[in-house]
PDB file of C-alpha atoms in Angstrom:
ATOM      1  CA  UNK A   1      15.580-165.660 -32.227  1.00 73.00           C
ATOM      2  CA  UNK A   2      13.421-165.975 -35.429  1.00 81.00           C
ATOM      3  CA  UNK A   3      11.341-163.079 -36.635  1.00 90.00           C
ATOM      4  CA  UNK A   4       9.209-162.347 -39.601  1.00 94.00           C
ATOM      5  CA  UNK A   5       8.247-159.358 -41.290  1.00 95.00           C
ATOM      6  CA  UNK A   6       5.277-158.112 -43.151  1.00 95.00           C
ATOM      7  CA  UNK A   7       6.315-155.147 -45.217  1.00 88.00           C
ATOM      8  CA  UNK A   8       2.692-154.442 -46.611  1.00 90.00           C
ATOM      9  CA  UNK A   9      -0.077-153.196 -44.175  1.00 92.00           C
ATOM     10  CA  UNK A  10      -2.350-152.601 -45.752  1.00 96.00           C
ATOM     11  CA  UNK A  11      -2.901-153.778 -49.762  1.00 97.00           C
ATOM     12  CA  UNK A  12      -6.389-152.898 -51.575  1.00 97.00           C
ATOM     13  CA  UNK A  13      -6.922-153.882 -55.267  1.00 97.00           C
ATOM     14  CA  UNK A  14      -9.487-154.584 -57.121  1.00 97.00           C
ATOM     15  CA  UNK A  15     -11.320-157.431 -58.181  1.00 97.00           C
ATOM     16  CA  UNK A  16      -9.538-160.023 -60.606  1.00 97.00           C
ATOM     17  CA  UNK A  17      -6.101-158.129 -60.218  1.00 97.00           C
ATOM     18  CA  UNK A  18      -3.131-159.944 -59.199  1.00 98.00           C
ATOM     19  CA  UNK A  19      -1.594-160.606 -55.606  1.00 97.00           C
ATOM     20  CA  UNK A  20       1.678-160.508 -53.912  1.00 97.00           C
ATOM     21  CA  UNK A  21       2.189-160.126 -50.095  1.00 98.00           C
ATOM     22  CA  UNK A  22       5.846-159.875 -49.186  1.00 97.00           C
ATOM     23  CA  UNK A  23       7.399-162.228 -46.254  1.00 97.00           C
ATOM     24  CA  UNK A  24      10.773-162.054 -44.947  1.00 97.00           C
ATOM     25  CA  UNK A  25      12.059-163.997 -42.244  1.00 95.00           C
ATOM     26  CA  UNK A  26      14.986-164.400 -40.158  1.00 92.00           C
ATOM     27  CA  UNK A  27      16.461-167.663 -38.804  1.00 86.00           C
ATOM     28  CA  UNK A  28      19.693-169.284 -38.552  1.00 78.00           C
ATOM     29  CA  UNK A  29      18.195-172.361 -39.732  1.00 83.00           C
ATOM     30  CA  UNK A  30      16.061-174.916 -41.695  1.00 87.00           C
ATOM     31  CA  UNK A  31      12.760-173.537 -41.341  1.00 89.00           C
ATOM     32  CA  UNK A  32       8.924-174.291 -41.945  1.00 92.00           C
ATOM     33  CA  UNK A  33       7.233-171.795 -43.626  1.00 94.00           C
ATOM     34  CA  UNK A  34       3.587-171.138 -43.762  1.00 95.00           C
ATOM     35  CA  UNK A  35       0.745-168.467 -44.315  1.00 97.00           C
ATOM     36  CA  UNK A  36      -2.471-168.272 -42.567  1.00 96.00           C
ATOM     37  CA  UNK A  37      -5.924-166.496 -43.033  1.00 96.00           C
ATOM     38  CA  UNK A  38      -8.226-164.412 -41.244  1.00 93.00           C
ATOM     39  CA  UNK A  39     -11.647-163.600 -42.561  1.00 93.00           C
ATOM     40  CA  UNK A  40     -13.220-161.106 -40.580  1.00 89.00           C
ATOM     41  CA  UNK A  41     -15.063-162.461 -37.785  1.00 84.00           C
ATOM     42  CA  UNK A  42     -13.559-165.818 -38.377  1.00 87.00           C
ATOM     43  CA  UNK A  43     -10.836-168.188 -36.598  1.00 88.00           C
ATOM     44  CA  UNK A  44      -7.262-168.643 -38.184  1.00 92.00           C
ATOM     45  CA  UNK A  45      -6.814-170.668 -41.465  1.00 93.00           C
ATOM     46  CA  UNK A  46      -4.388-172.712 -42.908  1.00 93.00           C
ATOM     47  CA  UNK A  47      -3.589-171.397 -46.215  1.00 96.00           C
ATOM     48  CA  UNK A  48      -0.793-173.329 -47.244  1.00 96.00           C
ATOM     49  CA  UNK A  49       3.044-174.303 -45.949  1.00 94.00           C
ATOM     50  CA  UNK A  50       6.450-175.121 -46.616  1.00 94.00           C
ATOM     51  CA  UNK A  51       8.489-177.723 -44.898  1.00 92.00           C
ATOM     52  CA  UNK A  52      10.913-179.121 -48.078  1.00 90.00           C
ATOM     53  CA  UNK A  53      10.612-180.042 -51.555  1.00 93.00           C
ATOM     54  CA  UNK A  54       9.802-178.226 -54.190  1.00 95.00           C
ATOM     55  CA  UNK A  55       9.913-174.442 -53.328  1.00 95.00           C
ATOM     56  CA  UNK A  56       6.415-173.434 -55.165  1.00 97.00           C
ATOM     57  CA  UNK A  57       3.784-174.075 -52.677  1.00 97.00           C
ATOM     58  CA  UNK A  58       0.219-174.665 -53.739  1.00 96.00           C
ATOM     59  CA  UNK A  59      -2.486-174.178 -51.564  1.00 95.00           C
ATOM     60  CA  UNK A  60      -6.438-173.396 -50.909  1.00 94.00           C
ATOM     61  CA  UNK A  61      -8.569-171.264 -52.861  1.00 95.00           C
ATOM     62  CA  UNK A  62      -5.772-170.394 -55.589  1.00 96.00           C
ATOM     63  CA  UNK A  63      -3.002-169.297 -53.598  1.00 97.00           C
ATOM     64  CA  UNK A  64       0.778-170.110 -54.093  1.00 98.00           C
ATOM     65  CA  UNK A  65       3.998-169.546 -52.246  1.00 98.00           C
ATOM     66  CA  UNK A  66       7.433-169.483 -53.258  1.00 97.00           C
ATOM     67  CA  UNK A  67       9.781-170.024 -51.103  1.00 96.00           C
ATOM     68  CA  UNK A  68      13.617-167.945 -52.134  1.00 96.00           C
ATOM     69  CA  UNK A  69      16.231-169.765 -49.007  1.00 92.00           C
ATOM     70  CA  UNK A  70      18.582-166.959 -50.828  1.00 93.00           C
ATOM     71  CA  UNK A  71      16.122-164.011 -50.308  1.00 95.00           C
ATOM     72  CA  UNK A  72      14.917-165.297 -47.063  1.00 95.00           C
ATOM     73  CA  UNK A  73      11.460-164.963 -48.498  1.00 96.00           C
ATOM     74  CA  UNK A  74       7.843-166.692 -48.718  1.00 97.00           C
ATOM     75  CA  UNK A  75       5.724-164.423 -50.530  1.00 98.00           C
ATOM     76  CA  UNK A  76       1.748-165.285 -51.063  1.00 98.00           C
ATOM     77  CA  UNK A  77       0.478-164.753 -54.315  1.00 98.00           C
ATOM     78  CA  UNK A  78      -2.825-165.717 -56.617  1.00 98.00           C
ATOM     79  CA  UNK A  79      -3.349-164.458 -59.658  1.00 97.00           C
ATOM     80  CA  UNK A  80      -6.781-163.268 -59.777  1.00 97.00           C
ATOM     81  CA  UNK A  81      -7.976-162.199 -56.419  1.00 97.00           C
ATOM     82  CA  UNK A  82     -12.125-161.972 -55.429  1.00 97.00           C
ATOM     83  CA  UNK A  83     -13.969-159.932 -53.462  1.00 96.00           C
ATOM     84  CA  UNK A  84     -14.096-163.023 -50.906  1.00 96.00           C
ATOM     85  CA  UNK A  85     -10.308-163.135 -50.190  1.00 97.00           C
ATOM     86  CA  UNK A  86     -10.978-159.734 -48.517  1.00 97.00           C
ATOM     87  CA  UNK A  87      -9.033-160.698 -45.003  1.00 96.00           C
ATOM     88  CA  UNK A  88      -6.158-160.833 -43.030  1.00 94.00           C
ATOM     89  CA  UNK A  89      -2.939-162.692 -44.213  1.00 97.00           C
ATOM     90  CA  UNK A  90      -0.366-164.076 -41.715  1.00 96.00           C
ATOM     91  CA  UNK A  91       2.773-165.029 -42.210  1.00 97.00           C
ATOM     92  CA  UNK A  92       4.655-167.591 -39.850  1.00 95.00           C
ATOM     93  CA  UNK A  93       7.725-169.154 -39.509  1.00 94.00           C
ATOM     94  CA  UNK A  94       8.955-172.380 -37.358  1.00 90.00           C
ATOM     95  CA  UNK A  95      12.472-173.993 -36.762  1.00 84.00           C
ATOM     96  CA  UNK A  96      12.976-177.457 -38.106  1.00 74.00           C
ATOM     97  CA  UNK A  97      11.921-179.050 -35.201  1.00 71.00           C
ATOM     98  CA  UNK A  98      10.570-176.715 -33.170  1.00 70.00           C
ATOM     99  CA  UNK A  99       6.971-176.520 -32.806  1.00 79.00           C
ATOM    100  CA  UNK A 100       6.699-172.622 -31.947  1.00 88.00           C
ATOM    101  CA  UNK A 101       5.208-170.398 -34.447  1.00 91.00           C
ATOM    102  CA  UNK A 102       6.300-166.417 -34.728  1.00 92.00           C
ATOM    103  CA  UNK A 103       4.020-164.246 -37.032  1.00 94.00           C
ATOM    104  CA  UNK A 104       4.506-161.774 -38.700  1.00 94.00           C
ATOM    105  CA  UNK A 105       2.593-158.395 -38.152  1.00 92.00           C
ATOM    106  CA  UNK A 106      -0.311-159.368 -41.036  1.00 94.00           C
ATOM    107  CA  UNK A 107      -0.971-157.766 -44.123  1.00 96.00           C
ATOM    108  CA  UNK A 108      -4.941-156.853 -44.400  1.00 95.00           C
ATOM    109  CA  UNK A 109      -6.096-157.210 -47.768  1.00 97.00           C
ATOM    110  CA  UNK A 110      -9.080-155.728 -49.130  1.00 97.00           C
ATOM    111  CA  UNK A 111     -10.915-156.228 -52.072  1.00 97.00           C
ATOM    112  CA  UNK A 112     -13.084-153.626 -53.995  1.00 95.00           C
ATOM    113  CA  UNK A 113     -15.425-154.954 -56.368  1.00 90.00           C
TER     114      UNK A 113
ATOM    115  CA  UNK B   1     -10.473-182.875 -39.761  1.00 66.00           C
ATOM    116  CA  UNK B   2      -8.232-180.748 -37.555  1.00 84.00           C
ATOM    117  CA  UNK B   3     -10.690-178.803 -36.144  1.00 90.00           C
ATOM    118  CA  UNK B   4     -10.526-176.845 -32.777  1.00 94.00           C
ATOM    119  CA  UNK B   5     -12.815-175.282 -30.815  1.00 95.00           C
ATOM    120  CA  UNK B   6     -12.645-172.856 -28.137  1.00 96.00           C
ATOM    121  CA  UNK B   7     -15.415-171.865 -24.847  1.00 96.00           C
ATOM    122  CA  UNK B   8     -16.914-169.332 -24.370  1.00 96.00           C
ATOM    123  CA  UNK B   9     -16.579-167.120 -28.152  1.00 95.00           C
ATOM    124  CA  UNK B  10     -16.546-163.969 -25.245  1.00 96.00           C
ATOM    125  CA  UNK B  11     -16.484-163.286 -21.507  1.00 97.00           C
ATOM    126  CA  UNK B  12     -17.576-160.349 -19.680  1.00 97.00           C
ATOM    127  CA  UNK B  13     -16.379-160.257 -16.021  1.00 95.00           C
ATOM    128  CA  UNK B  14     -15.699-157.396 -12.961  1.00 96.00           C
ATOM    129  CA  UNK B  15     -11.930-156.968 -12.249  1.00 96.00           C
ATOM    130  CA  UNK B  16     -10.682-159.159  -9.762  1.00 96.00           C
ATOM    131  CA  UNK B  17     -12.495-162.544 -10.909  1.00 96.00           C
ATOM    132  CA  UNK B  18     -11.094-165.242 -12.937  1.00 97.00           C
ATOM    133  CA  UNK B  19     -12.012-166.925 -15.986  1.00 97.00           C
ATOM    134  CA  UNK B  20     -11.185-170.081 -17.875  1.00 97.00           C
ATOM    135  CA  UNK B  21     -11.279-170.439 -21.434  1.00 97.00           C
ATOM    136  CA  UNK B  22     -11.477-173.942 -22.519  1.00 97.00           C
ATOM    137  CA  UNK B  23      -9.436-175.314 -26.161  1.00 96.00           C
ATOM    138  CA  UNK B  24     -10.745-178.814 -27.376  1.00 95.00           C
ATOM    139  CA  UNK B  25      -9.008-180.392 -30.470  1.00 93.00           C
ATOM    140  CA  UNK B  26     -12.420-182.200 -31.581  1.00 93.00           C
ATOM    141  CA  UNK B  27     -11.210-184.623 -34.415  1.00 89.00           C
ATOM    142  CA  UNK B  28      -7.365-185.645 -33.451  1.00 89.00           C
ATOM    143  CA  UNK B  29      -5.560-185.771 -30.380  1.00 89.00           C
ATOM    144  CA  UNK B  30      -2.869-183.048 -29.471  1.00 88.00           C
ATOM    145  CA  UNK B  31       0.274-183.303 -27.327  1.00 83.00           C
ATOM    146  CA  UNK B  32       0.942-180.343 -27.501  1.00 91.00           C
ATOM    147  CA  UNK B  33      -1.178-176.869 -27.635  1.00 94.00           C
ATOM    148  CA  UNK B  34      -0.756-173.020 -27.475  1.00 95.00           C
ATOM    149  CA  UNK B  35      -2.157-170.255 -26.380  1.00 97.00           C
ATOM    150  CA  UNK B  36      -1.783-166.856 -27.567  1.00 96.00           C
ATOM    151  CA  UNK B  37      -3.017-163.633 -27.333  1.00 95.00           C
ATOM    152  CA  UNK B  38      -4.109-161.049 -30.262  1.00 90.00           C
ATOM    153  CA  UNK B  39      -4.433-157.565 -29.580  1.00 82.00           C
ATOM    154  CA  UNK B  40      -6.682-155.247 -31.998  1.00 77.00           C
ATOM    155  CA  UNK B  41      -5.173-155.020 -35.698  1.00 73.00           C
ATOM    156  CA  UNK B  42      -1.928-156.579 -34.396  1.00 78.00           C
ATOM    157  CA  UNK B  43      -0.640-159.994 -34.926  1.00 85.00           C
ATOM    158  CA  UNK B  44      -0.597-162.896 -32.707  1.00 90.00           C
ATOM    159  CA  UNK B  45       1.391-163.169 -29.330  1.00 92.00           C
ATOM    160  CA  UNK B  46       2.720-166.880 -27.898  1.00 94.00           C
ATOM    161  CA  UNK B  47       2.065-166.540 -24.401  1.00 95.00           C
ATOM    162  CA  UNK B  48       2.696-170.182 -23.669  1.00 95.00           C
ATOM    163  CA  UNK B  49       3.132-173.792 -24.783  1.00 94.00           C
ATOM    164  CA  UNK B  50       0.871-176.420 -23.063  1.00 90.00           C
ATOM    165  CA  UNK B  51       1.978-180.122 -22.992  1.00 88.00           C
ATOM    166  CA  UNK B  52      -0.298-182.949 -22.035  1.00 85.00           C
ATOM    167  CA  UNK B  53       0.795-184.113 -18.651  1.00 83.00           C
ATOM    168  CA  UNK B  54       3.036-181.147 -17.968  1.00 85.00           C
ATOM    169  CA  UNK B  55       3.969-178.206 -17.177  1.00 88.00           C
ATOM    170  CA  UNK B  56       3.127-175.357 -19.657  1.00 92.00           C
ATOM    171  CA  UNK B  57       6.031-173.503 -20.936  1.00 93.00           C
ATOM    172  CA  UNK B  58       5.729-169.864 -20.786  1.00 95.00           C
ATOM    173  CA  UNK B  59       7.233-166.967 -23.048  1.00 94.00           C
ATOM    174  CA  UNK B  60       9.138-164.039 -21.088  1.00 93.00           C
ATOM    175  CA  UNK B  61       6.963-161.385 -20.144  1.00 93.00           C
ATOM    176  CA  UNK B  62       4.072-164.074 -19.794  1.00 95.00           C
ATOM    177  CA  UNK B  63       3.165-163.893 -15.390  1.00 94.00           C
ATOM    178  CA  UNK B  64       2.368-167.983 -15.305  1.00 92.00           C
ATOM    179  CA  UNK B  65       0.679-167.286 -11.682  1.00 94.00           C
ATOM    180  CA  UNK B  66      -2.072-165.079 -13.652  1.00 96.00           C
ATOM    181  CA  UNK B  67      -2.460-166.892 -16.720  1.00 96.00           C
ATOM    182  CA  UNK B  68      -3.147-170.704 -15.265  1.00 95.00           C
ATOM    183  CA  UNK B  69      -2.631-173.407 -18.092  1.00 94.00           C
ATOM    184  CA  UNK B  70      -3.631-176.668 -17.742  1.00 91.00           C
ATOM    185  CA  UNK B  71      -3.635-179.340 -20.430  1.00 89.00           C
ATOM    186  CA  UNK B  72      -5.557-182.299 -18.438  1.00 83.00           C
ATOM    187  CA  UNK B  73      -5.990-184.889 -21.609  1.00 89.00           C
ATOM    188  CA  UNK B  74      -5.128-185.275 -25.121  1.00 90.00           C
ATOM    189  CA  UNK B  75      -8.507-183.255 -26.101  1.00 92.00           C
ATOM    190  CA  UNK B  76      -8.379-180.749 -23.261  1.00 94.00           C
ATOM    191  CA  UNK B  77      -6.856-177.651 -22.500  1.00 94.00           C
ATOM    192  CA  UNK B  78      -7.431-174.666 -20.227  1.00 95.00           C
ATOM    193  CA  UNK B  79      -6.325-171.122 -19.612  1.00 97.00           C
ATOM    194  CA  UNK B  80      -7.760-169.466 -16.660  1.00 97.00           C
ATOM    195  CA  UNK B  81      -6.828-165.791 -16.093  1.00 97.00           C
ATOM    196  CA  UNK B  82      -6.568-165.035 -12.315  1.00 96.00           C
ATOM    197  CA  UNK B  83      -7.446-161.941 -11.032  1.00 96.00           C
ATOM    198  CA  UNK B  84      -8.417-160.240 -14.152  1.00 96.00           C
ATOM    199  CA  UNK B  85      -7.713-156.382 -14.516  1.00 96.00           C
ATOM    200  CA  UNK B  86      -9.081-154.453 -17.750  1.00 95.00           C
ATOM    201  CA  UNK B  87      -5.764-154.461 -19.277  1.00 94.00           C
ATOM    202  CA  UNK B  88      -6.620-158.632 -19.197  1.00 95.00           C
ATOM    203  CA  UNK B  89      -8.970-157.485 -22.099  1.00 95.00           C
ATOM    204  CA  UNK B  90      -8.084-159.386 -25.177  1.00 94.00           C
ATOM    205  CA  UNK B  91      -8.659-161.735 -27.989  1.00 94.00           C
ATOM    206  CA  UNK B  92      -7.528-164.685 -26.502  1.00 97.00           C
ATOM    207  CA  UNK B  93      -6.426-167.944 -29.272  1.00 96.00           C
ATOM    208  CA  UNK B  94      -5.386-171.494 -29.019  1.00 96.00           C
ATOM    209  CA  UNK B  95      -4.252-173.637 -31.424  1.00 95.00           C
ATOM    210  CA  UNK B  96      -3.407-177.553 -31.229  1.00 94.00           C
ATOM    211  CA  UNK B  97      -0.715-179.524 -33.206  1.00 90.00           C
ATOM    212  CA  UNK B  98      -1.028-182.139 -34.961  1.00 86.00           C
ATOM    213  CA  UNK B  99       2.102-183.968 -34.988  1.00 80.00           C
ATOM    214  CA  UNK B 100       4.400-185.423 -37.805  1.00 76.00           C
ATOM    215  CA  UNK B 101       4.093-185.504 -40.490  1.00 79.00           C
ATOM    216  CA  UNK B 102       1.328-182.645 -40.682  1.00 80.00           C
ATOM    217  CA  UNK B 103       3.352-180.738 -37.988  1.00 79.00           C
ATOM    218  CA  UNK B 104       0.996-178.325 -38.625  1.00 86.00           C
ATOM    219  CA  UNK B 105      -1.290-175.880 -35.794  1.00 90.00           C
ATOM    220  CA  UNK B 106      -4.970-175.498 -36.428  1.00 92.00           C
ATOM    221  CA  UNK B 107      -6.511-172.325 -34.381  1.00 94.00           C
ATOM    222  CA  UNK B 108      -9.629-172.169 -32.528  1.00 95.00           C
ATOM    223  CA  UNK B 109     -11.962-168.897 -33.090  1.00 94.00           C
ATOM    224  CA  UNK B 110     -10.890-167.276 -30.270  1.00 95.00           C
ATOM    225  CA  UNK B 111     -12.219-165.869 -26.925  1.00 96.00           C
ATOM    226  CA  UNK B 112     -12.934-162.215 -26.185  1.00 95.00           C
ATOM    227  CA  UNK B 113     -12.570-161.399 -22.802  1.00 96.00           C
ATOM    228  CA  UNK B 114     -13.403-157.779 -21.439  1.00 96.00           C
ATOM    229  CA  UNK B 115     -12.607-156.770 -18.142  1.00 96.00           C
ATOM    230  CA  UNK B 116     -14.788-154.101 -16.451  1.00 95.00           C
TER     231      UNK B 116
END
């Protein structure tokens, strides 16, 4: 069975300091990869995702991926953040093929201006 | 594009009714869509996969006699929640995929239901 995890809880930084949210995943396979967003009060959002190619992912509002196949990792990262990326991250994993999503246990980030 | 929406945002009922939440994809037709379930400051929980024109698949654990799926058209599906108890009470998500190459699910805002 696949599983993810989320080592950080809980990250708080402040404005215009640099990101990285840690995902590790298990599977005994070819995976997609992808990380989702949860402003408060607000529905799941696409971030960005992985399914092949080049392993540096870019996606919305300044965010990158890299995906490590030897370190089983995905980890989120943006250089500067803002007080607006104050949310919840989600990381999720899919077999090739398979259309089920497992998340991992979210990482809520908050921003101090 | 890829939007989804979700009725009603939240439900207050007595234990014992049922409710339906409905999932539309508004902009693209889905095959296939899930339901899950998100419990406070925890992550999201499959509770089932629903496939136009079939049966849903449920996760173990997941009682498919109290949580009724029902994916009636490409645009269109339905969870009702039977007999509701207060430990029914949850945020309550679908998502709909959009097939290859996107392969990709876009979430609805949720339903909160609360179960006297």
């Amino acid at each position: 069975a696949q599983s993810v995890s989320q080592h950080n809880h809980h990250v708080i930084l402040s404005e215009a300091a640099s990101l990285e949210l840690g995902c590790n995943y298990s599977y005994g396979g070819t995976v997609n990869l992808f990380w989702y967003v949860q402003y408060p009060g607000q529905h799941l959002q696409l971030l960005l995702k992985y399914f092949s190619g080049d392993p540096l992912v870019k996606g919305i509002k300044g965010f990158e991926a890299e995906f490590i196949k030897s370190k089983f990792s995905f980890n989120l990262r943006k250089p500067s953040v803002q007080w607006s990326d104050t949310a919840e991250y989600f990381c999720a994993v899919s077999g090739f093929g398979n259309e089920k999503l497992t998340f991992g246990t979210g990482t809520r980030l908050t921003i101090i201006p | 594009g890829a939007v989804v929406s979700q009725h009603p945002s939240w439900v207050i009922c007595k234990s014992g009714t049922s409710v339906k939440i409905e999932c539309r994809s508004l902009d693209f037709q889905a095959t296939t869509m899930f339901w899950y379930r998100q419990f406070p400051k925890q992550s999201l929980m499959l509770m089932a996969t629903s496939n136009e024109g079939s049966k849903a698949t449920y996760e173990q654990g997941v009682e498919k006699d109290k949580f009724l799926i029902n994916h009636a058209s490409l645009t269109l599906s339905t969870l009702t929640v039977t007999s509701a108890h207060p430990e029914d009470s949850s945020f309550y998500i679908c998502s709909a995929r959009v097939p290859a190459p996107s392969d990709t699910q876009y979430f609805g805002p949720g339903t909160r239901l609360t179960v006297l």
